[in-house]
Coordinates of C-alpha atoms in Angstrom, one line a residue:
Chain Z
M1 CA 3.8 -22.9 36.7
I2 CA 2.8 -20.1 34.2
A3 CA 2.0 -20.5 30.8
H4 CA 3.9 -18.9 28.2
Q5 CA 3.7 -18.4 24.4
V6 CA 6.3 -17.5 22.0
S7 CA 6.1 -14.4 20.4
V8 CA 8.1 -13.7 17.1
F9 CA 8.9 -10.1 15.0
L10 CA 8.8 -10.5 11.3
E11 CA 8.4 -8.8 8.3
N12 CA 5.4 -9.2 5.9
K13 CA 7.6 -10.9 3.1
P14 CA 7.3 -14.3 1.3
G15 CA 9.1 -17.0 3.0
R16 CA 9.5 -15.4 6.5
L17 CA 7.2 -17.6 8.4
E18 CA 8.6 -20.4 6.8
K19 CA 12.0 -19.6 8.4
I20 CA 10.5 -19.7 12.0
T21 CA 8.5 -23.0 11.3
A22 CA 11.9 -24.5 10.1
V23 CA 14.1 -23.8 13.2
L24 CA 11.6 -25.3 15.5
K25 CA 10.8 -28.3 12.9
H26 CA 15.3 -28.9 13.4
Q27 CA 14.5 -28.7 17.0
Q28 CA 11.3 -31.2 17.1
I29 CA 9.7 -28.4 18.9
N30 CA 5.7 -28.9 18.5
I31 CA 3.6 -26.2 17.4
R32 CA 0.3 -26.4 19.1
A33 CA -1.5 -23.5 18.2
M34 CA -0.1 -20.0 15.7
T35 CA -2.1 -16.8 15.1
L36 CA -0.4 -13.9 13.6
S37 CA -1.3 -10.3 13.9
T38 CA -0.2 -8.0 11.1
S39 CA 0.3 -4.1 11.5
T40 CA -0.4 -2.0 8.4
A41 CA 3.3 -0.9 8.6
G42 CA 4.7 -4.4 7.0
W43 CA 5.7 -6.2 10.0
G44 CA 3.6 -8.6 12.3
I45 CA 3.9 -10.5 15.5
L46 CA 4.1 -14.3 15.5
N47 CA 2.2 -15.9 18.7
L48 CA 3.2 -19.6 19.0
L49 CA 1.9 -22.0 21.9
V50 CA 4.5 -24.7 21.8
D51 CA 5.4 -27.4 23.8
R52 CA 8.9 -26.2 24.7
P53 CA 8.7 -22.4 24.8
E54 CA 11.9 -21.7 26.8
A55 CA 13.8 -23.8 24.5
A56 CA 11.6 -22.3 21.0
Q57 CA 12.7 -18.6 22.4
R58 CA 16.2 -19.5 22.9
V59 CA 16.8 -20.9 19.6
L60 CA 15.0 -18.5 17.9
S61 CA 16.8 -15.8 19.3
E62 CA 19.9 -17.4 18.5
K63 CA 19.1 -17.3 14.9
G64 CA 18.9 -13.6 15.0
H65 CA 15.2 -13.3 15.3
P66 CA 13.7 -11.2 17.8
A67 CA 11.6 -13.5 20.1
A68 CA 10.2 -13.1 23.4
L69 CA 8.3 -15.2 26.2
R70 CA 4.6 -13.8 27.0
E71 CA 2.9 -14.6 30.0
I72 CA -0.8 -15.8 29.0
V73 CA -3.9 -16.8 30.5
V74 CA -5.6 -20.2 29.0
V75 CA -8.8 -21.1 30.2
R76 CA -10.8 -24.3 29.5
M77 CA -13.7 -23.6 27.0
S78 CA -16.8 -24.5 28.4
D79 CA -19.3 -25.8 26.1
A80 CA -22.0 -23.5 26.7
P81 CA -23.4 -20.6 24.8
G82 CA -22.6 -17.4 26.0
A83 CA -19.8 -18.5 28.4
L84 CA -17.1 -16.9 26.3
H85 CA -19.0 -13.6 26.2
D86 CA -19.4 -13.6 30.1
M87 CA -15.7 -14.1 30.2
L88 CA -14.4 -11.6 28.0
L89 CA -16.8 -9.0 29.4
L90 CA -15.4 -9.4 32.8
L91 CA -12.2 -8.8 31.3
A92 CA -13.2 -5.9 29.7
K93 CA -15.3 -4.3 32.6
A94 CA -11.8 -4.6 34.6
G95 CA -10.2 -2.6 32.1
L96 CA -8.0 -5.3 31.0
N97 CA -6.9 -5.1 27.4
I98 CA -6.6 -7.9 25.3
Q99 CA -3.7 -8.2 22.7
N100 CA -5.0 -11.2 21.2
A101 CA -6.8 -14.5 21.6
Y102 CA -7.1 -17.3 20.5
G103 CA -8.8 -21.1 20.6
T104 CA -6.9 -24.3 20.4
V105 CA -7.5 -28.3 21.5
L106 CA -5.2 -29.8 23.8
G107 CA -3.4 -32.9 23.0
D108 CA -6.2 -35.2 24.5
R109 CA -8.3 -33.8 21.5
R110 CA -11.4 -33.9 23.8
T111 CA -10.4 -30.4 25.8
A112 CA -11.1 -27.2 23.8
I113 CA -8.7 -24.1 25.2
L114 CA -8.7 -20.2 24.8
V115 CA -5.3 -18.6 25.0
I116 CA -5.6 -15.1 26.4
D117 CA -2.6 -12.9 25.7
V118 CA -3.1 -9.4 28.3
E119 CA -1.1 -7.2 29.9
D120 CA -1.8 -7.8 33.2
T121 CA -1.9 -11.4 33.3
D122 CA -2.0 -11.5 37.4
S123 CA -5.0 -9.8 37.6
A124 CA -6.7 -11.7 34.9
R125 CA -6.3 -14.9 36.7
Q126 CA -7.4 -13.7 39.9
L127 CA -10.5 -12.2 38.2
L128 CA -11.1 -15.1 36.7
S129 CA -10.6 -17.4 39.5
E130 CA -12.7 -15.0 41.6
A131 CA -15.5 -15.8 39.2
G132 CA -14.8 -19.7 39.3
I133 CA -13.0 -20.0 36.2
E134 CA -10.4 -22.4 36.0
T135 CA -7.3 -21.2 34.6
L136 CA -4.3 -24.0 33.3
G137 CA -0.5 -24.3 34.3
A138 CA 1.9 -24.8 31.5
E139 CA 2.1 -28.6 32.6
Q140 CA -1.7 -29.1 32.2
I141 CA -1.4 -27.7 28.0
Y142 CA 1.9 -28.9 27.2
Y143 CA 2.1 -32.1 27.9
V144 CA -1.3 -33.2 27.4
Chain D
M1 CA 13.3 43.3 -21.9
Y2 CA 15.5 44.3 -18.9
W3 CA 14.6 45.3 -15.0
E4 CA 18.1 46.7 -15.2
A5 CA 19.0 47.2 -18.5
E6 CA 22.3 48.6 -17.9
I7 CA 23.6 46.6 -15.1
E8 CA 22.3 43.0 -17.1
Q9 CA 23.8 44.2 -20.4
L10 CA 27.3 45.4 -18.4
P11 CA 30.0 44.2 -21.3
V12 CA 32.3 41.3 -19.6
G13 CA 35.3 43.9 -18.6
K14 CA 33.3 46.1 -16.9
L15 CA 31.3 43.5 -15.1
D16 CA 34.9 42.1 -13.9
K17 CA 36.0 45.7 -12.7
L18 CA 32.8 46.0 -10.8
Q19 CA 32.9 42.6 -9.2
L20 CA 36.3 43.7 -8.0
D21 CA 35.4 46.9 -6.4
R22 CA 32.7 45.2 -4.4
L23 CA 35.0 42.4 -3.5
R24 CA 37.5 44.7 -2.3
Q25 CA 34.2 46.7 -0.3
T26 CA 33.2 43.5 0.7
L27 CA 36.3 42.2 2.0
G28 CA 36.5 45.8 4.2
R29 CA 33.4 44.9 5.5
A30 CA 33.8 40.9 6.4
V31 CA 37.0 41.8 8.5
R32 CA 34.7 43.1 11.0
S33 CA 33.0 39.9 11.8
P34 CA 34.7 37.5 14.3
F35 CA 35.0 34.8 11.7
Y36 CA 36.9 36.3 9.0
R37 CA 38.9 38.6 11.0
R38 CA 40.8 35.5 12.3
Q39 CA 40.6 33.8 8.9
F40 CA 42.2 36.8 7.5
A41 CA 44.7 37.1 9.6
A42 CA 45.7 33.6 9.5
A43 CA 45.6 33.5 5.7
G44 CA 47.1 36.8 5.4
V45 CA 44.2 38.3 3.4
V46 CA 44.8 42.0 2.4
A47 CA 41.9 43.5 0.2
E48 CA 44.4 45.8 -1.5
R49 CA 46.5 43.5 -2.8
L50 CA 43.3 42.3 -5.1
T51 CA 43.8 43.5 -8.5
H52 CA 41.9 41.1 -10.7
I53 CA 38.6 39.6 -9.5
E54 CA 40.2 36.1 -10.5
Q55 CA 42.9 36.6 -7.6
I56 CA 39.6 35.7 -5.6
R57 CA 40.9 32.1 -5.7
S58 CA 43.6 33.3 -3.3
L59 CA 40.7 33.3 -0.6
P60 CA 40.2 30.8 1.9
F61 CA 37.0 29.0 1.3
T62 CA 33.8 29.3 4.0
T63 CA 32.0 25.9 4.6
K64 CA 28.7 25.0 6.0
E65 CA 30.6 23.9 9.1
D66 CA 32.1 27.5 9.9
L67 CA 28.5 29.1 9.6
R68 CA 27.6 26.0 12.6
N69 CA 30.8 26.6 14.5
H70 CA 30.3 30.1 14.8
F71 CA 26.8 30.2 15.3
P72 CA 24.9 32.7 15.8
Y73 CA 26.7 35.7 15.8
G74 CA 30.3 34.8 14.4
F75 CA 30.0 35.9 10.9
L76 CA 28.1 39.6 11.9
T77 CA 29.8 42.6 11.1
V78 CA 27.6 44.8 12.7
P79 CA 25.9 45.0 16.4
K80 CA 23.7 42.3 17.0
D81 CA 20.7 45.1 16.8
G82 CA 21.7 46.0 13.3
P83 CA 20.0 43.2 11.2
V84 CA 16.2 43.1 10.9
R85 CA 15.8 39.9 9.7
L86 CA 17.0 36.6 9.8
H87 CA 16.6 33.1 8.1
C88 CA 17.8 30.2 9.6
S89 CA 17.8 26.2 8.7
S90 CA 15.7 24.0 10.3
G91 CA 16.6 21.1 12.6
T92 CA 17.0 20.4 16.5
T93 CA 20.2 18.3 16.5
G94 CA 23.6 20.5 16.4
N95 CA 23.6 24.3 15.3
P96 CA 21.3 25.2 12.3
T97 CA 22.5 27.9 10.1
V98 CA 21.4 31.4 10.4
V99 CA 22.1 34.2 8.0
F100 CA 21.2 37.8 9.1
H101 CA 20.1 40.9 6.7
D102 CA 20.1 44.3 7.0
R103 CA 17.6 47.0 5.5
H104 CA 20.1 47.2 2.7
D105 CA 20.5 43.3 2.4
L106 CA 17.0 43.0 2.2
D107 CA 16.3 45.7 -0.5
S108 CA 18.7 44.4 -2.5
W109 CA 17.4 40.8 -2.2
A110 CA 13.9 42.0 -3.2
N111 CA 15.5 43.8 -6.1
L112 CA 17.3 40.6 -7.3
V113 CA 13.7 38.3 -7.1
A114 CA 12.5 41.3 -9.0
R115 CA 15.0 41.4 -11.8
S116 CA 14.7 37.3 -11.6
L117 CA 11.3 37.4 -12.0
F118 CA 11.1 39.8 -15.1
C119 CA 13.8 38.0 -16.5
A120 CA 11.5 35.3 -17.0
G121 CA 8.9 37.1 -18.4
I122 CA 6.9 37.8 -15.2
R123 CA 5.4 41.3 -15.3
P124 CA 3.8 43.9 -12.8
T125 CA 0.4 43.1 -14.5
D126 CA 0.9 39.3 -13.3
V127 CA -1.1 38.0 -10.4
F128 CA 1.7 35.8 -8.5
Q129 CA 0.5 33.3 -6.3
N130 CA 3.3 31.9 -4.1
I131 CA 2.9 28.3 -3.1
C132 CA 5.2 27.6 -0.5
G133 CA 6.3 27.6 2.8
Y134 CA 6.6 30.9 4.5
G135 CA 8.5 31.4 7.7
L136 CA 11.9 30.4 8.0
F137 CA 12.2 29.2 4.6
T138 CA 13.5 31.6 2.1
G139 CA 10.9 31.3 -0.5
G140 CA 8.3 32.5 1.2
L141 CA 9.1 35.9 2.3
G142 CA 12.3 36.2 -0.6
F143 CA 9.4 35.7 -3.7
Q144 CA 6.5 37.7 -1.6
Y145 CA 8.9 40.7 -1.1
G146 CA 10.7 40.2 -4.9
A147 CA 7.2 39.5 -6.8
E148 CA 5.8 42.9 -4.8
R149 CA 9.2 45.1 -5.8
L150 CA 8.2 44.2 -9.0
G151 CA 4.7 45.0 -9.0
A152 CA 2.4 42.0 -9.4
L153 CA -0.5 41.3 -7.1
V154 CA 1.4 38.9 -4.9
I155 CA -1.3 35.8 -3.3
P156 CA 0.8 34.4 -0.2
A157 CA -0.9 31.4 -0.7
A158 CA 1.7 29.3 1.1
A159 CA 1.8 25.4 0.9
G160 CA -0.6 23.0 0.7
N161 CA -4.5 22.6 0.7
S162 CA -4.8 22.1 -3.1
R163 CA -8.4 22.8 -3.7
R164 CA -7.7 26.3 -1.8
Q165 CA -4.8 27.0 -4.2
I166 CA -7.2 26.1 -7.0
K167 CA -9.9 28.6 -5.8
L168 CA -7.6 30.9 -5.1
M169 CA -6.5 30.7 -9.2
Q170 CA -9.9 30.6 -9.9
D171 CA -11.2 33.7 -7.6
F172 CA -7.9 36.2 -8.3
G173 CA -7.2 35.2 -11.8
T174 CA -3.7 34.5 -10.9
T175 CA -1.3 33.9 -14.1
A176 CA 2.1 33.2 -12.5
V177 CA 3.1 30.6 -9.5
H178 CA 6.2 29.8 -7.7
A179 CA 6.1 26.1 -6.3
I180 CA 8.4 23.2 -6.1
P181 CA 7.8 20.8 -9.1
S182 CA 6.8 18.0 -7.3
Y183 CA 3.9 19.6 -5.6
L184 CA 2.9 20.5 -9.1
F185 CA 1.8 17.3 -10.0
R186 CA -0.1 16.6 -6.9
L187 CA -1.7 19.8 -7.6
H188 CA -2.7 18.8 -11.1
G189 CA -4.4 15.6 -9.5
A190 CA -6.4 17.9 -7.4
F191 CA -7.7 19.7 -10.6
V192 CA -8.4 16.5 -12.3
E193 CA -10.2 15.3 -9.4
L194 CA -12.2 18.8 -9.5
G195 CA -13.0 18.0 -13.1
L196 CA -11.2 21.0 -14.0
D197 CA -8.4 21.4 -16.8
P198 CA -6.0 24.4 -15.7
R199 CA -5.4 24.8 -19.8
R200 CA -8.8 25.5 -20.3
D201 CA -10.1 26.5 -16.8
T202 CA -7.3 29.3 -15.0
L203 CA -5.2 32.2 -16.6
L204 CA -2.0 30.4 -15.6
R205 CA 1.0 31.4 -18.0
H206 CA 4.2 31.5 -16.0
F207 CA 5.2 28.8 -13.6
V208 CA 8.9 29.4 -11.5
I209 CA 9.9 26.1 -10.0
G210 CA 12.7 25.5 -7.8
A211 CA 14.3 24.1 -4.4
E212 CA 14.6 21.2 -5.5
P213 CA 16.1 18.8 -8.2
H214 CA 14.2 18.1 -11.5
T215 CA 15.2 16.7 -15.0
E216 CA 14.4 18.9 -18.1
G217 CA 11.4 16.2 -19.0
Q218 CA 10.0 16.9 -15.7
R219 CA 9.9 20.7 -16.2
R220 CA 8.5 20.1 -20.1
R221 CA 5.8 17.9 -18.4
I222 CA 4.6 20.8 -16.4
E223 CA 4.2 22.8 -18.8
E224 CA 1.9 20.5 -21.1
L225 CA -0.2 19.8 -18.2
F226 CA -0.9 23.2 -17.1
G227 CA -0.2 24.9 -20.4
V228 CA 2.4 27.4 -18.9
R229 CA 6.0 28.1 -19.4
A230 CA 8.1 26.8 -16.6
F231 CA 11.1 28.8 -15.1
N232 CA 14.0 27.2 -13.0
S233 CA 15.0 29.2 -9.8
Y234 CA 18.2 28.7 -8.0
G235 CA 18.9 30.0 -4.7
L236 CA 20.3 28.6 -1.1
S237 CA 19.6 30.4 2.2
E238 CA 23.2 31.2 2.7
M239 CA 23.0 33.4 -0.5
N240 CA 19.6 35.2 0.2
G241 CA 17.4 32.4 -1.0
P242 CA 16.0 32.7 -4.1
G243 CA 17.3 35.4 -6.8
V244 CA 20.8 34.1 -7.0
A245 CA 20.3 32.6 -10.9
F246 CA 17.4 32.4 -12.5
E247 CA 16.3 31.1 -16.4
C248 CA 15.3 34.1 -19.1
I249 CA 12.9 33.4 -21.4
E250 CA 15.4 31.3 -23.6
Q251 CA 15.3 28.6 -21.0
R252 CA 18.9 27.9 -21.6
G253 CA 20.7 27.7 -18.2
L254 CA 20.3 30.0 -15.1
H255 CA 21.5 33.5 -15.2
I256 CA 23.6 33.9 -12.1
W257 CA 23.6 37.8 -10.9
E258 CA 26.9 38.7 -11.4
D259 CA 26.9 42.1 -9.9
C260 CA 26.0 40.5 -6.7
F261 CA 27.4 37.3 -6.8
V262 CA 30.9 35.7 -7.8
A263 CA 30.6 32.2 -9.5
E264 CA 33.5 29.6 -9.2
V265 CA 32.8 26.2 -10.3
I266 CA 35.7 24.1 -8.4
D267 CA 36.6 20.5 -8.0
P268 CA 35.4 19.0 -4.9
V269 CA 37.8 16.9 -4.0
T270 CA 41.3 18.7 -5.2
L271 CA 39.4 22.4 -4.8
D272 CA 41.0 23.4 -7.9
P273 CA 39.2 25.6 -10.3
L274 CA 37.6 23.8 -13.5
P275 CA 37.4 25.3 -16.9
E276 CA 34.0 26.9 -18.2
G277 CA 31.8 23.8 -19.0
E278 CA 33.0 21.3 -16.4
V279 CA 31.0 20.0 -13.9
G280 CA 31.7 20.8 -10.7
E281 CA 30.7 22.2 -7.3
L282 CA 29.7 26.1 -7.3
V283 CA 31.5 28.4 -4.9
L284 CA 29.5 31.5 -4.3
T285 CA 30.5 34.8 -2.7
T286 CA 28.1 37.5 -2.0
L287 CA 29.3 41.1 -3.3
D288 CA 26.2 43.1 -2.1
R289 CA 25.7 42.1 1.2
R290 CA 26.3 44.0 4.3
A291 CA 25.5 42.0 7.4
M292 CA 26.4 38.9 6.6
P293 CA 28.7 38.7 3.6
L294 CA 30.1 35.0 2.8
L295 CA 33.4 34.7 1.0
R296 CA 33.9 31.5 -1.7
Y297 CA 31.2 29.7 0.0
R298 CA 31.1 26.0 -0.8
T299 CA 27.2 25.2 -2.0
R300 CA 27.8 21.9 -2.5
D301 CA 25.5 21.8 -5.6
L302 CA 27.4 20.6 -8.6
T303 CA 26.7 22.3 -11.9
R304 CA 28.5 24.3 -14.8
I305 CA 29.2 27.3 -16.4
L306 CA 27.9 27.4 -19.7
P307 CA 30.1 28.6 -22.1
G308 CA 28.7 31.4 -24.6
P309 CA 26.5 34.3 -24.8
C310 CA 22.8 34.4 -24.2
A311 CA 20.5 34.9 -27.0
C312 CA 18.5 37.2 -24.3
G313 CA 21.5 39.8 -24.3
R314 CA 22.3 39.6 -20.9
S315 CA 26.2 39.6 -20.1
H316 CA 25.8 37.5 -16.9
R317 CA 27.2 34.0 -17.4
R318 CA 24.7 31.2 -17.0
I319 CA 25.1 28.0 -15.0
D320 CA 23.2 24.7 -15.9
R321 CA 20.3 23.0 -13.7
I322 CA 21.7 21.6 -10.6
S323 CA 23.3 18.0 -11.5
G324 CA 23.4 16.8 -7.7
R325 CA 25.1 17.4 -4.7
S326 CA 28.8 16.9 -3.7
D327 CA 27.9 15.8 -0.3
D328 CA 24.9 13.4 1.1
M329 CA 22.2 16.2 1.5
L330 CA 19.1 15.0 0.3
I331 CA 16.2 17.4 -1.0
L332 CA 12.9 15.9 -0.2
K333 CA 9.7 18.3 -0.8
G334 CA 11.3 21.6 -1.0
C335 CA 13.4 20.4 2.4
N336 CA 17.0 20.0 2.5
I337 CA 17.9 16.9 4.8
F338 CA 21.2 15.4 5.9
P339 CA 21.2 11.6 6.9
L340 CA 23.0 12.6 10.0
Q341 CA 20.2 14.6 10.9
I342 CA 18.2 11.1 11.4
E343 CA 20.9 9.3 12.3
K344 CA 20.8 11.3 15.5
V345 CA 17.1 11.0 16.4
L346 CA 17.1 7.1 15.8
M347 CA 20.3 6.9 18.0
R348 CA 17.7 8.2 20.8
F349 CA 15.8 4.7 20.2
P350 CA 17.8 1.9 21.9
E351 CA 15.1 -0.3 20.5
V352 CA 15.9 -0.4 17.0
G353 CA 19.7 0.3 17.1
S354 CA 22.1 2.0 14.9
N355 CA 21.1 0.4 11.5
Y356 CA 19.2 2.4 9.1
L357 CA 18.2 2.8 5.5
I358 CA 16.6 6.1 4.1
V359 CA 14.4 5.0 0.8
L360 CA 13.1 7.7 -1.2
Q361 CA 10.1 6.7 -3.3
T362 CA 7.7 8.3 -5.6
R363 CA 4.0 7.5 -4.5
K364 CA 0.5 8.9 -5.7
D365 CA 0.4 11.6 -3.8
G366 CA 3.9 12.5 -3.9
D367 CA 7.5 11.7 -2.9
Q368 CA 7.6 9.9 0.1
M369 CA 10.5 9.2 2.4
E370 CA 10.6 5.3 4.1
I371 CA 12.9 5.1 7.0
R372 CA 13.8 1.3 7.7
V373 CA 15.3 0.5 11.0
E374 CA 16.2 -2.8 12.8
V375 CA 13.9 -4.2 15.6
Q376 CA 16.1 -5.2 18.4
K377 CA 16.4 -8.7 20.1
E378 CA 17.0 -7.3 23.6
W379 CA 14.0 -4.9 23.6
F380 CA 11.4 -7.1 21.9
T381 CA 8.6 -8.2 24.4
G382 CA 6.2 -9.4 21.8
N383 CA 3.7 -6.6 22.4
M384 CA 2.3 -5.2 19.1
E385 CA 0.7 -2.2 20.2
E386 CA 4.5 -1.2 21.9
L387 CA 5.8 -1.5 18.8
E388 CA 3.5 0.6 17.0
V389 CA 3.5 3.0 20.0
L390 CA 7.3 3.2 19.1
S391 CA 7.1 3.5 15.5
R392 CA 5.0 6.5 15.7
R393 CA 7.3 8.1 18.2
I394 CA 10.2 7.8 16.0
G395 CA 8.0 9.2 13.2
H396 CA 7.1 12.3 15.4
E397 CA 10.9 13.0 16.3
V398 CA 12.4 13.1 12.9
R399 CA 9.7 14.7 11.9
D400 CA 10.4 17.9 14.3
E401 CA 14.0 17.6 12.8
I402 CA 13.3 17.6 9.5
L403 CA 10.1 18.7 8.8
I404 CA 8.8 16.1 6.8
T405 CA 6.8 13.2 7.8
P406 CA 8.4 9.9 7.1
V407 CA 7.2 6.3 7.1
I408 CA 8.6 4.2 9.9
R409 CA 9.3 0.6 8.5
L410 CA 10.4 -1.8 11.1
V411 CA 12.7 -4.6 9.9
E412 CA 14.0 -7.8 11.3
P413 CA 17.6 -7.6 12.8
G414 CA 20.8 -8.2 10.2
S415 CA 18.7 -7.0 7.3
L416 CA 19.9 -3.9 6.8
P417 CA 23.6 -2.8 5.6
Q418 CA 26.0 -3.0 8.7
S419 CA 27.2 0.2 10.4
E420 CA 30.9 -0.4 9.9
G421 CA 32.3 1.2 6.7
K422 CA 30.4 2.8 4.0
A423 CA 27.2 1.4 4.3
V424 CA 24.2 2.7 2.3
R425 CA 22.5 5.0 3.7
V426 CA 19.9 6.5 1.3
Q427 CA 18.2 4.7 -1.8
D428 CA 16.9 7.2 -3.9
L429 CA 14.0 5.7 -5.8
R430 CA 12.2 8.4 -6.8
T431 CA 11.1 8.5 -10.4
F432 CA 10.4 11.7 -12.3
Q433 CA 6.4 12.0 -13.1
E434 CA 6.9 12.4 -16.8
D435 CA 4.3 9.8 -17.7
L436 CA 1.5 10.7 -15.3

């Protein structure tokens, strides 16, 4: 199953982030990783890696927040110098523009993963698989 | 002392008589235009029945909507090849308002601007730098030809580029300037950045300021900063542009040139005439325009007729500085903007829905317009770049419409006033920069 993150639009104002986390807490949705990209124009996009992305998107939307499910590419980070660089170079050479990328640790607390938010996920996945890099599915990241 | 001593000091009785004669002539000319032919027939207007200028109140009003609805030639009294110039309002949504001038009109207009400048103390020996947009904006060519008619040396500097403005002032010994008040604060900042003091390092002595609302305190601040005297100018493109009313050296109200305009002040709701001294909407009638006369035109500007004679000796009555508008028009950086223009642009972007808020603020580098729009849930994809591009596209399209680049601020849905009912669409938080 293809993995998704939940992206939420929010204004750069005190208390906005807490409104989102409060909704998720109420639904007992577990946040695995989170990044916030801010524009210079007073707003930003919150990217959330959660255990139940569809439910999170639905409930945030119901509460009036612009929230979208975004397909992501998730790879296991190998514990070797230069591995991340080689992989990013691969994507860059193919002209795949990375919107956002962040790392986290899976529930087993041993597996480090990299989440890549890229427009063309299919091409990215194919490219990585051809290079022998394994991409993880939803079941592998949410339930571990 | 006067540009046209006889006309400017004409006793009130004679002025009334002159106005009546010219009004009757104007009616005779106006009836040749498709719009007034129909309007006169419907209202039973007969020029010969008017025996006193006060009876102008029996004529119907003309509004901006009339101008728009009969765009472009509905008000022309001459064949289409008769006029020699037009000026029109900006905007790509809906019809603009256009005013046509024939040679006589341009000549009369240049004379009124020359009279106005002379009245404010500007002389043929002055070097006059006109810092405002040329082209369709009437302040450019209007002051250009008026100051030339006066005999001053005119520098058509146009708007912007403060360093070049300062260089021109120093190279040619500029003594008089026309500009919008908010720009002058920016210009002063440029002087300071260059380590210059306009009071010491220029020959400036006279400013003409107008085309945007400003307070008495703001005027005094400009005078202090530059070491000049600043005079208030009033005009609107429908009435030529500059040269409708102007301050004399007394600086107590603006003389409205009553040989060329009939001024009335009405209650904008009941449309009844208001007595001298009471604030209402200014209604103007042209008395010396041939290609396109306008009768009882509702300017939407709020002001009052100042009672009593002026110490300068001119018999033409004075209006107070403009205190506001009887419609929702905004004036920013000298541009006239209606919220509806912005609304029409926003309607092309379903990504941001129909709610919006216009916020006007004073920043260090001048007044700024921020437009707040709500990101719509249905269109949100989580892509940051998409939203940034959207923001830029909205900004560009609004700029094409109103000629001012706004700051577009995306906000969360539901955070702006709803579109139903009388929502507050505009917040004017501009501060007059008196304490710079």
